[in-house]
Amino acid sequence: MSAPEGAFARATGRAAEREDGGPDKPRYRRYQYDLIAPHCGRSVLEVGAGLGEFASQFTGLDRLVVTDVDPDAVEVMRARFAGRPEVEAAQFDLASGSCLERPVETAIAINVLEHFEDDAAVLTLLARSVTPGGTIVLWVPAYQSLYGEFDRKVGHFRRYTPATLRDAAVRAGLGVELARPVNLLGGLAWWAAVRMGKAGSPKAGAVGLYDRVIVPVTRVLDRVLPIPFGQSVLGVIRVPGHAERSQP
């Protein structure tokens, strides 16, 4: 089945750009997973899961809820995960106040928060789908110096720094365990593309080269160097526990 149009395609621009780690970037998706998975509990919600490529990397969970605002994307995920009884696929619209009836230990939002003008309100809402003491793991585009035609095209209100992501979480009444830039080389490449006015339409060949060559080097740099800049910011947000919520 071809990639769905509608809200999913408008929000990601993925049919042409694939900046969010689509089918042409399996190594990048695994890089994301290896950074995100250690912060996840046994039950996980992914909002804006698209076609489920990232979520498909999870195995052995008690419960995995994959969601998207686009009903066509949800149907693709239902078919994709049909043989996995621990997986639920559902339509989920943060803009309309969606939340889970049975909260999970961790909610993941990859390239989602930047699509909302009031990001603190969205985090407050998302926290309602997470058990007390659980986590919200965020992956958001980084640094306004990288803001370009791609961001405008897909409706990004902003790109983040670790400080601005922390601020959004604090305004939502949530704790911050981690907020740091990731993907240094991708950030430098994206900065150069923005400066040349080409960040809205990267070539398929360049995407493949990036995945084969740049991502493995990025993994090494992440392990050996403190990264001062990157294409994205990784955030781990803590939902207050029962005791914290009851404090005056």
Coordinates of C-alpha atoms in Angstrom, one line a residue:
M1 CA 0.0 0.0 0.0
S2 CA 1.4 3.4 -0.9
A3 CA 2.0 6.1 1.8
P4 CA -1.2 7.8 2.9
E5 CA -1.9 11.4 1.9
G6 CA -3.9 13.8 4.0
A7 CA -2.8 14.9 7.5
F8 CA 0.2 12.5 7.7
A9 CA 1.7 13.6 4.4
R10 CA 1.1 17.3 5.1
A11 CA 2.7 17.1 8.6
T12 CA 5.8 15.2 7.5
G13 CA 6.4 16.0 3.9
R14 CA 7.7 12.5 3.8
A15 CA 6.7 11.5 0.3
A16 CA 9.5 13.8 -1.0
E17 CA 11.8 14.7 1.9
R18 CA 11.9 11.8 4.4
E19 CA 13.6 14.0 7.0
D20 CA 11.9 12.2 9.8
G21 CA 13.6 8.9 9.3
G22 CA 11.3 7.2 6.7
P23 CA 11.8 4.0 4.8
D24 CA 15.0 5.2 3.1
K25 CA 16.8 5.6 6.4
P26 CA 16.8 2.3 8.4
R27 CA 20.1 3.1 10.2
Y28 CA 18.8 6.5 11.3
R29 CA 15.7 4.9 12.7
R30 CA 17.8 2.4 14.6
Y31 CA 20.0 5.3 15.9
Q32 CA 16.8 7.0 17.1
Y33 CA 15.6 3.8 18.7
D34 CA 18.8 3.2 20.6
L35 CA 18.7 6.6 22.1
I36 CA 14.9 6.5 22.9
A37 CA 14.3 2.9 24.1
P38 CA 16.4 3.0 27.3
H39 CA 14.0 5.7 28.6
C40 CA 10.8 3.6 27.9
G41 CA 8.7 1.4 30.2
R42 CA 6.9 -1.8 29.5
S43 CA 3.9 -0.1 28.0
V44 CA 4.4 2.6 25.3
L45 CA 2.3 5.0 23.3
E46 CA 3.7 6.6 20.2
V47 CA 1.8 9.6 18.9
G48 CA 2.3 10.6 15.3
A49 CA 3.6 7.2 14.5
G50 CA 2.9 7.5 10.8
L51 CA 3.3 4.1 9.1
G52 CA 4.8 2.5 12.2
E53 CA 8.4 2.1 11.0
F54 CA 9.9 3.4 14.3
A55 CA 7.4 1.6 16.5
S56 CA 8.0 -1.7 14.7
Q57 CA 11.5 -1.9 16.3
F58 CA 10.0 -2.5 19.8
T59 CA 9.7 -6.1 20.8
G60 CA 8.8 -7.8 24.1
L61 CA 6.6 -4.9 25.5
D62 CA 3.5 -5.6 27.5
R63 CA 1.6 -3.1 25.4
L64 CA 2.4 -0.9 22.5
V65 CA -0.1 1.7 21.2
V66 CA 0.6 3.2 17.8
T67 CA -1.4 6.2 16.8
D68 CA -1.7 8.9 14.2
V69 CA -4.1 11.7 13.4
D70 CA -4.5 10.4 9.8
P71 CA -7.0 7.5 9.5
D72 CA -5.2 6.2 6.4
A73 CA -1.9 5.9 8.3
V74 CA -3.8 4.1 11.1
E75 CA -5.1 1.5 8.7
V76 CA -1.6 0.9 7.3
M77 CA -0.4 0.3 10.9
R78 CA -3.3 -2.1 11.7
A79 CA -2.2 -4.2 8.8
R80 CA 1.4 -3.9 9.7
F81 CA 0.9 -5.1 13.3
A82 CA -1.9 -7.5 12.6
G83 CA 0.1 -10.5 13.9
R84 CA 1.2 -8.8 17.2
P85 CA -1.5 -9.0 19.9
E86 CA 0.3 -6.6 22.2
V87 CA 0.0 -3.8 19.6
E88 CA -3.0 -1.5 19.3
A89 CA -3.4 0.9 16.4
A90 CA -5.8 3.9 16.8
Q91 CA -6.5 7.4 15.6
F92 CA -5.3 10.0 18.1
D93 CA -5.6 13.7 17.7
L94 CA -3.8 15.8 20.3
A95 CA -5.3 19.0 18.8
S96 CA -8.7 17.7 19.7
G97 CA -7.8 16.6 23.2
S98 CA -7.3 12.8 22.7
C99 CA -6.0 10.8 25.6
L100 CA -5.8 7.1 26.5
E101 CA -8.4 5.5 28.7
R102 CA -5.7 3.2 30.1
P103 CA -2.5 5.2 30.5
V104 CA 1.0 3.8 29.6
E105 CA 4.3 4.1 31.3
T106 CA 5.9 6.0 28.4
A107 CA 4.6 8.3 25.6
I108 CA 6.9 8.9 22.6
A109 CA 6.5 11.9 20.2
I110 CA 9.0 12.1 17.4
N111 CA 8.8 15.3 15.4
V112 CA 5.4 16.1 16.7
L113 CA 5.7 18.9 19.3
E114 CA 6.9 21.6 16.9
H115 CA 3.6 21.4 15.0
F116 CA 1.7 23.0 17.9
E117 CA 1.8 26.7 18.8
D118 CA 1.1 26.0 22.5
D119 CA 3.6 23.3 23.1
A120 CA 3.2 23.3 26.9
A121 CA -0.5 22.7 26.6
V122 CA 0.2 19.7 24.4
L123 CA 2.6 18.3 26.9
T124 CA 0.1 18.7 29.7
L125 CA -2.5 16.8 27.6
L126 CA 0.0 14.1 26.6
A127 CA 0.9 13.6 30.3
R128 CA -2.7 12.5 30.9
S129 CA -2.0 9.4 28.9
V130 CA 1.0 8.5 31.1
T131 CA 1.0 6.9 34.5
P132 CA 2.2 8.9 37.4
G133 CA 6.0 8.8 37.5
G134 CA 6.2 7.8 33.8
T135 CA 8.1 9.4 31.0
I136 CA 7.4 11.4 27.9
V137 CA 10.3 11.0 25.4
L138 CA 10.5 13.7 22.8
W139 CA 12.5 14.0 19.6
V140 CA 12.2 17.5 18.1
P141 CA 14.0 19.5 15.4
A142 CA 16.7 21.7 16.7
Y143 CA 18.0 25.2 16.4
Q144 CA 16.3 28.1 14.6
S145 CA 19.4 28.5 12.5
L146 CA 18.3 25.3 10.8
Y147 CA 14.7 26.6 10.1
G148 CA 14.1 26.6 6.4
E149 CA 11.7 25.8 3.6
F150 CA 11.1 22.2 4.9
D151 CA 9.9 23.6 8.3
R152 CA 7.6 26.1 6.6
K153 CA 6.2 23.6 4.2
V154 CA 5.2 21.0 6.9
G155 CA 4.0 23.6 9.5
H156 CA 6.7 23.8 12.1
F157 CA 6.1 26.7 14.6
R158 CA 9.7 26.4 15.8
R159 CA 12.9 24.4 16.2
Y160 CA 14.1 23.8 19.7
T161 CA 17.2 24.1 21.9
P162 CA 17.7 22.1 25.0
A163 CA 16.8 25.2 27.0
T164 CA 13.5 25.9 25.1
L165 CA 12.4 22.3 25.4
R166 CA 13.1 22.4 29.1
D167 CA 11.0 25.6 29.3
A168 CA 8.1 24.0 27.6
A169 CA 8.2 21.0 30.0
V170 CA 8.4 23.3 33.1
R171 CA 5.5 25.4 31.8
A172 CA 3.5 22.2 31.6
G173 CA 4.3 21.3 35.2
L174 CA 6.6 18.4 34.3
G175 CA 10.1 17.5 35.3
V176 CA 13.1 17.2 32.9
E177 CA 15.5 14.3 33.2
L178 CA 17.3 15.0 29.9
A179 CA 17.4 17.5 27.1
R180 CA 20.4 17.4 24.7
P181 CA 21.2 17.9 21.1
V182 CA 21.7 14.8 18.9
N183 CA 23.0 14.1 15.4
L184 CA 25.8 16.7 15.1
L185 CA 26.8 15.8 11.5
G186 CA 23.1 15.8 10.4
G187 CA 22.8 19.3 11.9
L188 CA 25.8 20.6 10.1
A189 CA 24.6 19.1 6.8
W190 CA 21.1 20.5 7.3
W191 CA 22.6 24.0 8.2
A192 CA 24.6 23.9 4.9
A193 CA 21.4 22.9 3.0
V194 CA 19.4 25.7 4.5
R195 CA 22.1 28.2 3.7
M196 CA 22.1 27.0 0.1
G197 CA 18.3 27.2 0.0
K198 CA 18.0 23.4 -0.7
A199 CA 16.7 22.1 2.6
G200 CA 13.2 21.7 1.3
S201 CA 14.1 19.0 -1.3
P202 CA 17.0 16.7 -0.4
K203 CA 17.8 14.1 -3.2
A204 CA 17.1 10.4 -2.7
G205 CA 20.8 9.6 -3.4
A206 CA 21.9 12.0 -0.7
V207 CA 19.5 10.4 1.8
G208 CA 20.9 7.0 1.1
L209 CA 24.5 8.2 1.4
Y210 CA 23.6 9.9 4.7
D211 CA 22.1 6.7 6.1
R212 CA 25.0 4.5 5.0
V213 CA 28.0 6.8 5.9
I214 CA 27.0 9.7 8.2
V215 CA 24.8 7.9 10.7
P216 CA 27.5 5.3 11.7
V217 CA 30.0 8.2 12.3
T218 CA 27.3 10.1 14.2
R219 CA 26.9 7.1 16.6
V220 CA 30.6 7.2 17.3
L221 CA 30.7 10.9 18.0
D222 CA 27.7 10.6 20.3
R223 CA 29.7 8.1 22.4
V224 CA 33.0 10.0 22.6
L225 CA 32.2 13.7 22.5
P226 CA 29.8 16.1 24.3
I227 CA 27.6 17.2 21.4
P228 CA 27.1 21.0 21.5
F229 CA 24.8 21.1 18.4
G230 CA 22.7 18.8 16.3
Q231 CA 19.8 18.4 13.9
S232 CA 17.4 17.3 16.7
V233 CA 17.0 17.6 20.5
L234 CA 16.2 14.5 22.6
G235 CA 14.2 15.2 25.7
V236 CA 13.1 12.8 28.5
I237 CA 10.3 14.4 30.5
R238 CA 9.1 13.0 33.8
V239 CA 5.4 13.0 34.7
P240 CA 5.0 13.8 38.5
G241 CA 4.2 10.8 40.7
H242 CA 1.3 10.6 43.1
A243 CA 3.3 12.1 46.0
E244 CA 4.5 15.0 43.9
R245 CA 1.0 15.8 42.7
S246 CA -0.4 15.9 46.2
Q247 CA 2.2 18.3 47.5
P248 CA 0.9 21.9 48.0

